[in-house]
Amino acid sequence: MSDASIIEVHGRRVWDSRGRPTVEVEVKLSNGAGGRAIAPAGASTGSGEALDLRDGGTAFGGLDVKNSLAKVNGEIAKALEGLDASDQTAIDATLVELDGTPNRGRLGGNAIVATSLAVLHAAAAASRQPLWSYLSEGRPVRLPLPEIQIFGGGAHAARRVDVQDFMVMCPAASSFTEALEWTAEVYRAAGALMKRAGKLQGVADEGGYWPAFDCNEDALDTLMEAIAETGLQPGKHVGISLDIAASEFGRDGQYTLALDSRTLDTDQMISMLGRWLETYPIYSIEDPVAEDDPEGFRNFTQAYGSRCQIIGDDFLVTDAARVQAAAANGSLNAVLIKPNQAGTVTETLNALKAGKAAGFGTIVSARSGESEDVSIAHLSIGWDAGQLKVGSFSRSERMAKWNEVLRIEESLGARAQFSGWSALPFTPASK
Ligand code: 2PG
Ligand code: MG
């Protein structure tokens, strides 16, 4: 038995930021170390994601996780007990094999990701290092460029507007601390603007202001105004990042913009986004077209990939093979990295490595259903992803992640290096 042998795996039900049940797993090792992780949950999910297994039935809207927990406390615990927690690859291979399905549907992606991450935490604790440091294995790391939501939309705001995330990015900041300071000013200014306009109606799922707008462009104009109000310059200090999450309103090359009461085909969709790129200082666009529109991704990237980060989320679902295929045919230049889309830590890292090998931007990302779990803050730094997307600048399940990065930044002292522009896969004309 190695020093870091797993002696106990325990799953329990906890609750996420939407008040829904989710899976927490706690792992104990023979040397006394332990680790814990909570599965997040998406609302705008890609069809190729690891399956978030729910019980169905009437309790909690069918979203209970008793089946997943039974798997953790039964088969999973039995299979992992006695294994070396520091061999993450073997742990994850065991989980994948035990599940035996292509989409993690038997044990549940939620059970698997929480277990995989809990083992990782335990192994880091056994090595007496913070998780980010354990993951970095002595390689240099950068503090991530944050993408922070100001207005929520799409599936996170009852589809009040079509676009899901209206975010800001501050690659010109000199540090992670300063990027948060600039963002905090923009978030405040946006709230004040909404209040003055009589449009302040609380926040959406990820903490961005509720999008009480007449059209998507209204949100963009208000965001520009908010940036300008802070005294920071749009396009110089603060850029815009959008998650269109187009799979939510597009299929078979048809995109229905509910707010504007019109349907666009792929070319019209690309033209509309192109006009936004001309009008606003947009640094990043995620899922500009739907996951069933590979040609659309390619055409969009061919047209705009040299001046903008173009991220695949639903389209790539944190899958190394899909990332490699997208790189080979020039479909994107960045990949969103969500551990619960991949299933295990090892598969998540493989997708990130594939992204880096292709010269892609790599963005570790939270889900819209989150918790106090801060694992992704550590992954983004330890794996030197360069970017981190966590939702907005309010609500503690979001702030927990930003604040954890601040602690790590402080602990690095003079060694702290902010990724800034180096994280983005293009050079802006204004730079
Ligand atoms: C996304 C995420 C986070 P969800 O689409 O990128 O914004 O949303 O977790 O609902 O998939
Ligand atoms: Mg997305």
Short mmCIF file of C-alpha atoms and ligand atoms in Angstrom, two decimals:
data_model
loop_
_atom_site.label_atom_id
_atom_site.label_comp_id
_atom_site.label_asym_id
_atom_site.label_seq_id
_atom_site.Cartn_x
_atom_site.Cartn_y
_atom_site.Cartn_z
CA MET A 1 0.00 0.00 0.00
CA SER A 2 1.47 3.37 -0.99
CA ASP A 3 1.53 6.27 1.45
CA ALA A 4 -1.21 7.98 -0.47
CA SER A 5 -3.55 4.99 -0.75
CA ILE A 6 -7.24 5.73 -0.83
CA ILE A 7 -8.94 4.32 2.26
CA GLU A 8 -12.34 5.99 1.95
CA VAL A 9 -14.54 7.56 -0.72
CA HIS A 10 -17.72 9.15 0.53
CA GLY A 11 -20.42 10.93 -1.46
CA ARG A 12 -23.01 13.22 0.03
CA ARG A 13 -25.74 15.44 -1.34
CA VAL A 14 -25.12 19.18 -1.10
CA TRP A 15 -26.87 22.08 -2.86
CA ASP A 16 -25.66 24.32 -5.66
CA SER A 17 -26.04 28.05 -6.38
CA ARG A 18 -29.46 27.48 -8.01
CA GLY A 19 -30.68 25.62 -4.91
CA ARG A 20 -30.50 22.29 -6.72
CA PRO A 21 -29.06 19.02 -5.40
CA THR A 22 -25.52 18.15 -6.42
CA VAL A 23 -22.79 15.62 -5.60
CA GLU A 24 -19.97 16.25 -3.14
CA VAL A 25 -17.25 13.63 -2.75
CA GLU A 26 -14.77 13.35 0.08
CA VAL A 27 -11.69 11.14 -0.19
CA LYS A 28 -9.42 10.01 2.65
CA LEU A 29 -5.92 8.59 2.31
CA SER A 30 -3.87 6.20 4.43
CA ASN A 31 -1.45 8.96 5.37
CA GLY A 32 -4.22 11.07 6.92
CA ALA A 33 -4.57 13.51 4.00
CA GLY A 34 -7.98 14.16 2.48
CA GLY A 35 -9.71 16.03 -0.35
CA ARG A 36 -13.17 17.17 -1.27
CA ALA A 37 -14.91 18.43 -4.41
CA ILE A 38 -18.40 19.39 -5.55
CA ALA A 39 -19.81 18.76 -9.05
CA PRO A 40 -21.05 21.88 -10.87
CA ALA A 41 -23.95 21.84 -13.34
CA GLY A 42 -24.58 23.58 -16.66
CA ALA A 43 -27.80 25.03 -18.05
CA SER A 44 -26.68 25.51 -21.66
CA THR A 45 -25.11 22.13 -22.19
CA GLY A 46 -23.50 20.68 -25.29
CA SER A 47 -24.95 17.38 -26.47
CA GLY A 48 -21.49 15.77 -26.31
CA GLU A 49 -20.93 16.49 -22.62
CA ALA A 50 -20.50 13.88 -19.91
CA LEU A 51 -24.01 13.19 -18.65
CA ASP A 52 -25.13 14.94 -15.49
CA LEU A 53 -27.11 12.03 -14.02
CA ARG A 54 -30.34 13.00 -12.28
CA ASP A 55 -32.97 10.81 -10.65
CA GLY A 56 -36.08 12.07 -12.45
CA GLY A 57 -39.41 11.76 -10.66
CA THR A 58 -41.01 14.54 -8.69
CA ALA A 59 -38.56 15.40 -5.91
CA PHE A 60 -36.69 18.65 -6.56
CA GLY A 61 -37.98 18.85 -10.11
CA GLY A 62 -36.46 15.47 -10.94
CA LEU A 63 -32.97 16.81 -10.21
CA ASP A 64 -32.05 14.73 -7.19
CA VAL A 65 -28.75 12.83 -7.32
CA LYS A 66 -29.44 9.77 -5.15
CA ASN A 67 -28.47 7.40 -7.98
CA SER A 68 -25.11 9.11 -8.49
CA LEU A 69 -24.44 9.11 -4.75
CA ALA A 70 -25.26 5.42 -4.51
CA LYS A 71 -22.66 4.79 -7.23
CA VAL A 72 -20.04 6.86 -5.36
CA ASN A 73 -20.66 5.10 -2.06
CA GLY A 74 -20.93 1.69 -3.70
CA GLU A 75 -19.08 0.72 -6.87
CA ILE A 76 -16.80 3.74 -7.08
CA ALA A 77 -15.61 3.52 -3.47
CA LYS A 78 -14.97 -0.20 -3.90
CA ALA A 79 -13.00 0.27 -7.12
CA LEU A 80 -10.81 3.09 -5.78
CA GLU A 81 -10.03 1.84 -2.30
CA GLY A 82 -6.39 0.82 -2.08
CA LEU A 83 -5.36 2.75 -5.21
CA ASP A 84 -2.59 5.37 -5.13
CA ALA A 85 -4.20 8.84 -5.17
CA SER A 86 -1.09 10.40 -6.69
CA ASP A 87 -1.58 8.37 -9.88
CA GLN A 88 -4.43 10.48 -11.28
CA THR A 89 -4.19 8.86 -14.71
CA ALA A 90 -4.80 5.40 -13.23
CA ILE A 91 -7.59 6.69 -10.99
CA ASP A 92 -9.37 8.31 -13.92
CA ALA A 93 -8.86 5.29 -16.19
CA THR A 94 -10.45 3.16 -13.47
CA LEU A 95 -13.45 5.50 -13.30
CA VAL A 96 -13.88 5.59 -17.09
CA GLU A 97 -13.62 1.81 -17.37
CA LEU A 98 -15.99 1.21 -14.48
CA ASP A 99 -18.56 3.49 -16.08
CA GLY A 100 -18.20 1.75 -19.42
CA THR A 101 -20.33 4.19 -21.46
CA PRO A 102 -19.16 6.84 -23.94
CA ASN A 103 -21.00 9.62 -22.07
CA ARG A 104 -20.44 8.60 -18.42
CA GLY A 105 -24.13 7.89 -18.27
CA ARG A 106 -24.03 4.83 -16.03
CA LEU A 107 -22.18 6.20 -13.01
CA GLY A 108 -23.01 9.81 -13.84
CA GLY A 109 -20.66 12.56 -15.00
CA ASN A 110 -21.45 14.40 -11.76
CA ALA A 111 -20.33 11.43 -9.59
CA ILE A 112 -17.22 10.93 -11.71
CA VAL A 113 -16.02 14.54 -11.85
CA ALA A 114 -16.52 15.10 -8.11
CA THR A 115 -14.63 11.87 -7.34
CA SER A 116 -11.80 12.62 -9.77
CA LEU A 117 -11.33 16.13 -8.37
CA ALA A 118 -11.60 14.97 -4.75
CA VAL A 119 -8.79 12.45 -5.35
CA LEU A 120 -6.71 15.23 -6.92
CA HIS A 121 -7.25 17.44 -3.86
CA ALA A 122 -6.28 14.57 -1.55
CA ALA A 123 -3.10 13.89 -3.52
CA ALA A 124 -2.15 17.58 -3.37
CA ALA A 125 -2.81 17.63 0.37
CA ALA A 126 -0.64 14.53 0.79
CA SER A 127 2.18 16.34 -1.01
CA ARG A 128 1.69 19.30 1.38
CA GLN A 129 1.30 21.74 -1.47
CA PRO A 130 -1.56 23.97 -2.55
CA LEU A 131 -3.38 22.33 -5.46
CA TRP A 132 -2.12 24.83 -8.08
CA SER A 133 1.48 24.21 -7.03
CA TYR A 134 1.04 20.40 -7.04
CA LEU A 135 -0.36 20.63 -10.57
CA SER A 136 2.38 22.91 -11.87
CA GLU A 137 5.12 20.38 -10.98
CA GLY A 138 7.59 23.22 -10.70
CA ARG A 139 6.85 24.73 -14.13
CA PRO A 140 6.30 28.51 -14.32
CA VAL A 141 2.67 29.60 -14.07
CA ARG A 142 0.68 32.75 -14.89
CA LEU A 143 -2.27 34.27 -13.10
CA PRO A 144 -5.22 33.96 -15.48
CA LEU A 145 -6.84 36.69 -17.51
CA PRO A 146 -10.40 36.79 -16.14
CA GLU A 147 -13.52 36.93 -18.34
CA ILE A 148 -16.19 38.46 -16.12
CA GLN A 149 -19.89 38.72 -16.84
CA ILE A 150 -21.65 42.09 -16.47
CA PHE A 151 -25.05 41.13 -17.92
CA GLY A 152 -26.43 37.58 -17.92
CA GLY A 153 -28.76 36.37 -20.65
CA GLY A 154 -29.89 33.32 -22.60
CA ALA A 155 -30.53 30.18 -20.58
CA HIS A 156 -29.28 31.96 -17.44
CA ALA A 157 -31.96 34.66 -17.60
CA ALA A 158 -35.09 32.92 -18.86
CA ARG A 159 -33.97 33.87 -22.42
CA ARG A 160 -34.73 37.52 -21.72
CA VAL A 161 -32.10 38.28 -24.38
CA ASP A 162 -30.59 35.80 -26.84
CA VAL A 163 -26.90 36.26 -26.05
CA GLN A 164 -25.92 34.41 -22.87
CA ASP A 165 -22.88 36.25 -21.47
CA PHE A 166 -21.96 39.91 -21.90
CA MET A 167 -18.51 39.98 -20.30
CA VAL A 168 -15.43 42.17 -19.98
CA MET A 169 -11.75 41.31 -20.22
CA CYS A 170 -8.85 43.50 -19.08
CA PRO A 171 -5.70 42.12 -20.71
CA ALA A 172 -4.02 45.55 -20.46
CA ALA A 173 -4.11 45.42 -16.66
CA SER A 174 -0.74 45.00 -15.02
CA SER A 175 -1.87 42.27 -12.64
CA PHE A 176 -4.78 39.98 -11.82
CA THR A 177 -5.57 42.30 -8.91
CA GLU A 178 -5.81 45.28 -11.24
CA ALA A 179 -7.95 43.36 -13.75
CA LEU A 180 -10.43 42.68 -10.94
CA GLU A 181 -10.31 46.32 -9.83
CA TRP A 182 -11.16 47.57 -13.32
CA THR A 183 -13.91 44.99 -13.64
CA ALA A 184 -15.35 45.92 -10.24
CA GLU A 185 -15.65 49.53 -11.43
CA VAL A 186 -17.41 48.45 -14.63
CA TYR A 187 -19.77 46.16 -12.72
CA ARG A 188 -20.65 48.99 -10.33
CA ALA A 189 -21.14 51.49 -13.14
CA ALA A 190 -23.37 49.07 -15.05
CA GLY A 191 -25.55 48.60 -11.97
CA ALA A 192 -25.83 52.34 -11.44
CA LEU A 193 -26.76 52.82 -15.11
CA MET A 194 -29.46 50.15 -14.93
CA LYS A 195 -30.81 51.75 -11.79
CA ARG A 196 -30.97 55.21 -13.36
CA ALA A 197 -32.76 53.75 -16.38
CA GLY A 198 -35.30 52.02 -14.12
CA LYS A 199 -34.05 48.66 -15.41
CA LEU A 200 -32.38 47.20 -12.36
CA GLN A 201 -34.17 43.89 -11.83
CA GLY A 202 -31.71 41.83 -9.82
CA VAL A 203 -29.20 39.39 -11.26
CA ALA A 204 -29.22 36.32 -13.52
CA ASP A 205 -27.86 32.83 -12.64
CA GLU A 206 -24.19 33.81 -12.73
CA GLY A 207 -24.54 37.15 -10.92
CA GLY A 208 -24.61 39.47 -13.96
CA TYR A 209 -27.40 42.05 -14.00
CA TRP A 210 -30.75 40.83 -15.28
CA PRO A 211 -30.88 41.83 -18.98
CA ALA A 212 -33.90 44.14 -19.11
CA PHE A 213 -33.07 45.19 -22.68
CA ASP A 214 -35.04 45.62 -25.88
CA CYS A 215 -32.45 43.91 -28.05
CA ASN A 216 -28.99 42.35 -27.84
CA GLU A 217 -27.35 45.55 -29.13
CA ASP A 218 -28.93 47.48 -26.25
CA ALA A 219 -26.95 45.34 -23.83
CA LEU A 220 -23.76 46.02 -25.81
CA ASP A 221 -24.39 49.78 -25.86
CA THR A 222 -25.09 49.82 -22.13
CA LEU A 223 -21.91 47.86 -21.50
CA MET A 224 -19.94 50.44 -23.54
CA GLU A 225 -21.52 53.24 -21.53
CA ALA A 226 -20.68 51.52 -18.26
CA ILE A 227 -17.04 51.11 -19.28
CA ALA A 228 -16.83 54.76 -20.35
CA GLU A 229 -18.36 55.94 -17.06
CA THR A 230 -15.49 54.43 -15.10
CA GLY A 231 -12.96 56.59 -16.95
CA LEU A 232 -11.38 53.47 -18.40
CA GLN A 233 -11.24 53.30 -22.19
CA PRO A 234 -13.16 50.62 -24.06
CA GLY A 235 -10.74 48.87 -26.38
CA LYS A 236 -7.71 50.18 -24.54
CA HIS A 237 -8.23 49.11 -20.96
CA VAL A 238 -11.37 47.05 -21.17
CA GLY A 239 -12.53 44.76 -23.96
CA ILE A 240 -15.79 42.92 -24.47
CA SER A 241 -16.21 39.17 -24.50
CA LEU A 242 -19.45 37.47 -25.58
CA ASP A 243 -20.74 33.95 -25.14
CA ILE A 244 -23.41 33.75 -27.84
CA ALA A 245 -24.24 30.15 -26.77
CA ALA A 246 -25.86 29.85 -30.19
CA SER A 247 -26.79 26.17 -29.75
CA GLU A 248 -29.55 27.43 -27.46
CA PHE A 249 -31.39 29.23 -30.25
CA GLY A 250 -29.99 27.75 -33.44
CA ARG A 251 -30.35 24.42 -35.21
CA ASP A 252 -29.97 23.21 -38.81
CA GLY A 253 -28.49 26.54 -39.86
CA GLN A 254 -31.44 28.61 -38.60
CA TYR A 255 -31.06 31.03 -35.69
CA THR A 256 -34.16 32.46 -34.05
CA LEU A 257 -33.51 35.74 -32.27
CA ALA A 258 -36.55 35.82 -30.01
CA LEU A 259 -36.15 39.43 -28.93
CA ASP A 260 -35.84 40.76 -32.47
CA SER A 261 -38.54 38.36 -33.77
CA ARG A 262 -36.44 37.24 -36.70
CA THR A 263 -34.71 34.14 -37.93
CA LEU A 264 -31.23 34.29 -39.46
CA ASP A 265 -29.38 31.70 -41.49
CA THR A 266 -25.74 30.94 -40.71
CA ASP A 267 -24.37 33.57 -43.11
CA GLN A 268 -26.66 36.25 -41.70
CA MET A 269 -25.67 35.25 -38.20
CA ILE A 270 -21.99 35.58 -39.11
CA SER A 271 -22.66 38.98 -40.74
CA MET A 272 -24.49 40.23 -37.64
CA LEU A 273 -21.61 39.20 -35.38
CA GLY A 274 -19.19 40.71 -37.89
CA ARG A 275 -21.04 44.04 -37.58
CA TRP A 276 -20.75 43.82 -33.80
CA LEU A 277 -17.01 43.20 -34.19
CA GLU A 278 -16.76 46.38 -36.31
CA THR A 279 -18.78 48.43 -33.82
CA TYR A 280 -17.57 47.26 -30.41
CA PRO A 281 -14.12 46.39 -29.00
CA ILE A 282 -14.83 42.66 -28.84
CA TYR A 283 -11.83 40.52 -27.90
CA SER A 284 -13.55 37.19 -27.62
CA ILE A 285 -16.64 35.37 -28.94
CA GLU A 286 -17.76 31.95 -27.70
CA ASP A 287 -20.00 29.56 -29.64
CA PRO A 288 -20.91 32.11 -32.35
CA VAL A 289 -22.91 29.43 -34.13
CA ALA A 290 -24.59 26.23 -32.98
CA GLU A 291 -22.80 22.96 -32.20
CA ASP A 292 -24.34 21.33 -35.29
CA ASP A 293 -22.83 23.98 -37.61
CA PRO A 294 -19.14 23.06 -38.16
CA GLU A 295 -19.12 24.93 -41.46
CA GLY A 296 -20.36 28.05 -39.67
CA PHE A 297 -17.55 27.80 -37.12
CA ARG A 298 -15.01 27.46 -39.90
CA ASN A 299 -16.37 30.37 -41.92
CA PHE A 300 -16.56 32.60 -38.86
CA THR A 301 -13.00 31.73 -37.80
CA GLN A 302 -11.64 32.20 -41.31
CA ALA A 303 -13.21 35.67 -41.41
CA TYR A 304 -12.43 36.91 -37.90
CA GLY A 305 -9.95 34.57 -36.21
CA SER A 306 -7.02 36.91 -36.83
CA ARG A 307 -8.57 39.71 -34.78
CA CYS A 308 -10.63 37.97 -32.13
CA GLN A 309 -10.55 34.94 -29.87
CA ILE A 310 -13.17 32.42 -31.03
CA ILE A 311 -13.99 29.86 -28.36
CA GLY A 312 -15.62 26.47 -28.72
CA ASP A 313 -17.72 25.38 -25.75
CA ASP A 314 -20.77 23.28 -26.76
CA PHE A 315 -18.93 22.51 -30.01
CA LEU A 316 -15.80 21.07 -28.37
CA VAL A 317 -17.14 19.90 -24.97
CA THR A 318 -13.61 19.75 -23.48
CA ASP A 319 -12.71 16.82 -25.72
CA ALA A 320 -9.11 16.48 -26.93
CA ALA A 321 -10.06 14.74 -30.20
CA ARG A 322 -12.57 17.47 -31.07
CA VAL A 323 -9.98 20.16 -30.26
CA GLN A 324 -7.47 18.49 -32.58
CA ALA A 325 -10.04 18.21 -35.36
CA ALA A 326 -11.04 21.87 -34.98
CA ALA A 327 -7.39 22.93 -35.11
CA ALA A 328 -6.77 20.82 -38.20
CA ASN A 329 -9.53 22.48 -40.19
CA GLY A 330 -9.22 26.00 -38.80
CA SER A 331 -12.62 26.03 -37.09
CA LEU A 332 -11.69 27.94 -33.93
CA ASN A 333 -8.73 29.45 -32.11
CA ALA A 334 -9.68 28.79 -28.48
CA VAL A 335 -11.23 26.14 -26.28
CA LEU A 336 -13.28 26.36 -23.11
CA ILE A 337 -12.14 23.86 -20.50
CA LYS A 338 -14.86 22.54 -18.20
CA PRO A 339 -13.94 19.53 -16.06
CA ASN A 340 -17.51 18.27 -15.83
CA GLN A 341 -17.89 18.29 -19.62
CA ALA A 342 -14.90 15.97 -19.96
CA GLY A 343 -15.70 13.81 -16.93
CA THR A 344 -12.33 13.34 -15.30
CA VAL A 345 -9.30 15.48 -14.44
CA THR A 346 -7.12 13.53 -16.89
CA GLU A 347 -9.50 14.03 -19.82
CA THR A 348 -9.81 17.72 -18.94
CA LEU A 349 -6.04 18.11 -18.95
CA ASN A 350 -5.79 16.26 -22.26
CA ALA A 351 -8.23 18.71 -23.87
CA LEU A 352 -6.24 21.63 -22.49
CA LYS A 353 -2.97 20.15 -23.75
CA ALA A 354 -4.51 19.64 -27.20
CA GLY A 355 -5.57 23.30 -27.16
CA LYS A 356 -2.12 24.49 -26.19
CA ALA A 357 -0.46 22.28 -28.79
CA ALA A 358 -2.67 23.93 -31.43
CA GLY A 359 -1.77 27.44 -30.23
CA PHE A 360 -5.35 27.94 -29.03
CA GLY A 361 -6.41 30.22 -26.22
CA THR A 362 -7.39 28.00 -23.28
CA ILE A 363 -10.02 29.13 -20.79
CA VAL A 364 -10.82 27.13 -17.67
CA SER A 365 -14.50 27.68 -16.96
CA ALA A 366 -17.09 27.34 -14.23
CA ARG A 367 -20.69 26.29 -14.91
CA SER A 368 -23.84 28.30 -14.35
CA GLY A 369 -24.68 26.02 -11.40
CA GLU A 370 -21.77 26.41 -9.00
CA SER A 371 -20.77 26.16 -5.33
CA GLU A 372 -18.06 27.22 -2.92
CA ASP A 373 -15.71 24.73 -4.61
CA VAL A 374 -12.65 26.59 -5.94
CA SER A 375 -10.90 23.77 -7.79
CA ILE A 376 -11.05 25.56 -11.14
CA ALA A 377 -9.10 28.55 -9.80
CA HIS A 378 -6.25 26.14 -9.04
CA LEU A 379 -6.55 24.27 -12.34
CA SER A 380 -6.33 27.50 -14.32
CA ILE A 381 -3.10 28.47 -12.57
CA GLY A 382 -1.48 25.07 -12.04
CA TRP A 383 -2.04 24.12 -15.68
CA ASP A 384 -1.12 27.63 -16.82
CA ALA A 385 -4.30 27.89 -18.89
CA GLY A 386 -3.93 31.67 -19.17
CA GLN A 387 -7.66 32.45 -18.80
CA LEU A 388 -10.48 31.87 -16.32
CA LYS A 389 -14.25 32.29 -16.77
CA VAL A 390 -16.38 32.12 -13.65
CA GLY A 391 -19.48 34.23 -14.28
CA SER A 392 -19.98 37.63 -12.78
CA PHE A 393 -18.60 39.81 -10.01
CA SER A 394 -21.23 39.08 -7.39
CA ARG A 395 -22.60 36.07 -5.48
CA SER A 396 -20.18 34.10 -3.37
CA GLU A 397 -20.05 30.99 -5.56
CA ARG A 398 -18.41 33.29 -8.17
CA MET A 399 -16.40 35.50 -5.81
CA ALA A 400 -14.95 32.42 -4.06
CA LYS A 401 -13.03 31.66 -7.25
CA TRP A 402 -11.80 35.21 -7.90
CA ASN A 403 -10.79 35.57 -4.25
CA GLU A 404 -8.91 32.27 -4.33
CA VAL A 405 -6.85 33.54 -7.28
CA LEU A 406 -6.09 36.70 -5.28
CA ARG A 407 -4.75 34.56 -2.42
CA ILE A 408 -2.56 32.59 -4.80
CA GLU A 409 -1.34 35.81 -6.44
CA GLU A 410 -0.34 37.14 -3.02
CA SER A 411 1.40 33.90 -2.08
CA LEU A 412 3.49 34.11 -5.26
CA GLY A 413 4.77 37.57 -4.30
CA ALA A 414 7.35 38.87 -6.74
CA ARG A 415 7.00 35.68 -8.81
CA ALA A 416 3.38 36.49 -9.67
CA GLN A 417 2.99 36.98 -13.39
CA PHE A 418 -0.29 38.03 -15.00
CA SER A 419 -1.04 36.43 -18.36
CA GLY A 420 -2.78 39.50 -19.85
CA TRP A 421 -2.45 39.73 -23.62
CA SER A 422 -0.22 36.65 -23.74
CA ALA A 423 -3.30 34.51 -23.04
CA LEU A 424 -5.12 35.57 -26.21
CA PRO A 425 -4.56 33.87 -29.58
CA PHE A 426 -4.46 37.10 -31.60
CA THR A 427 -2.78 40.50 -31.51
CA PRO A 428 -5.21 43.40 -31.47
CA ALA A 429 -4.74 46.26 -33.91
CA SER A 430 -4.85 48.76 -31.03
CA LYS A 431 -1.94 47.19 -29.22
C1 2PG B 1 -21.21 28.50 -20.67
C2 2PG B 1 -21.52 28.26 -19.20
C3 2PG B 1 -20.96 29.34 -18.33
P1 2PG B 1 -23.48 26.69 -18.59
O1 2PG B 1 -22.06 28.33 -21.54
O2 2PG B 1 -20.08 28.82 -20.99
O3 2PG B 1 -21.36 30.63 -18.73
O4 2PG B 1 -22.89 28.12 -19.00
O5 2PG B 1 -22.74 26.24 -17.39
O6 2PG B 1 -24.93 26.92 -18.32
O7 2PG B 1 -23.23 25.78 -19.75
MG MG B 2 -20.58 28.75 -23.22
#
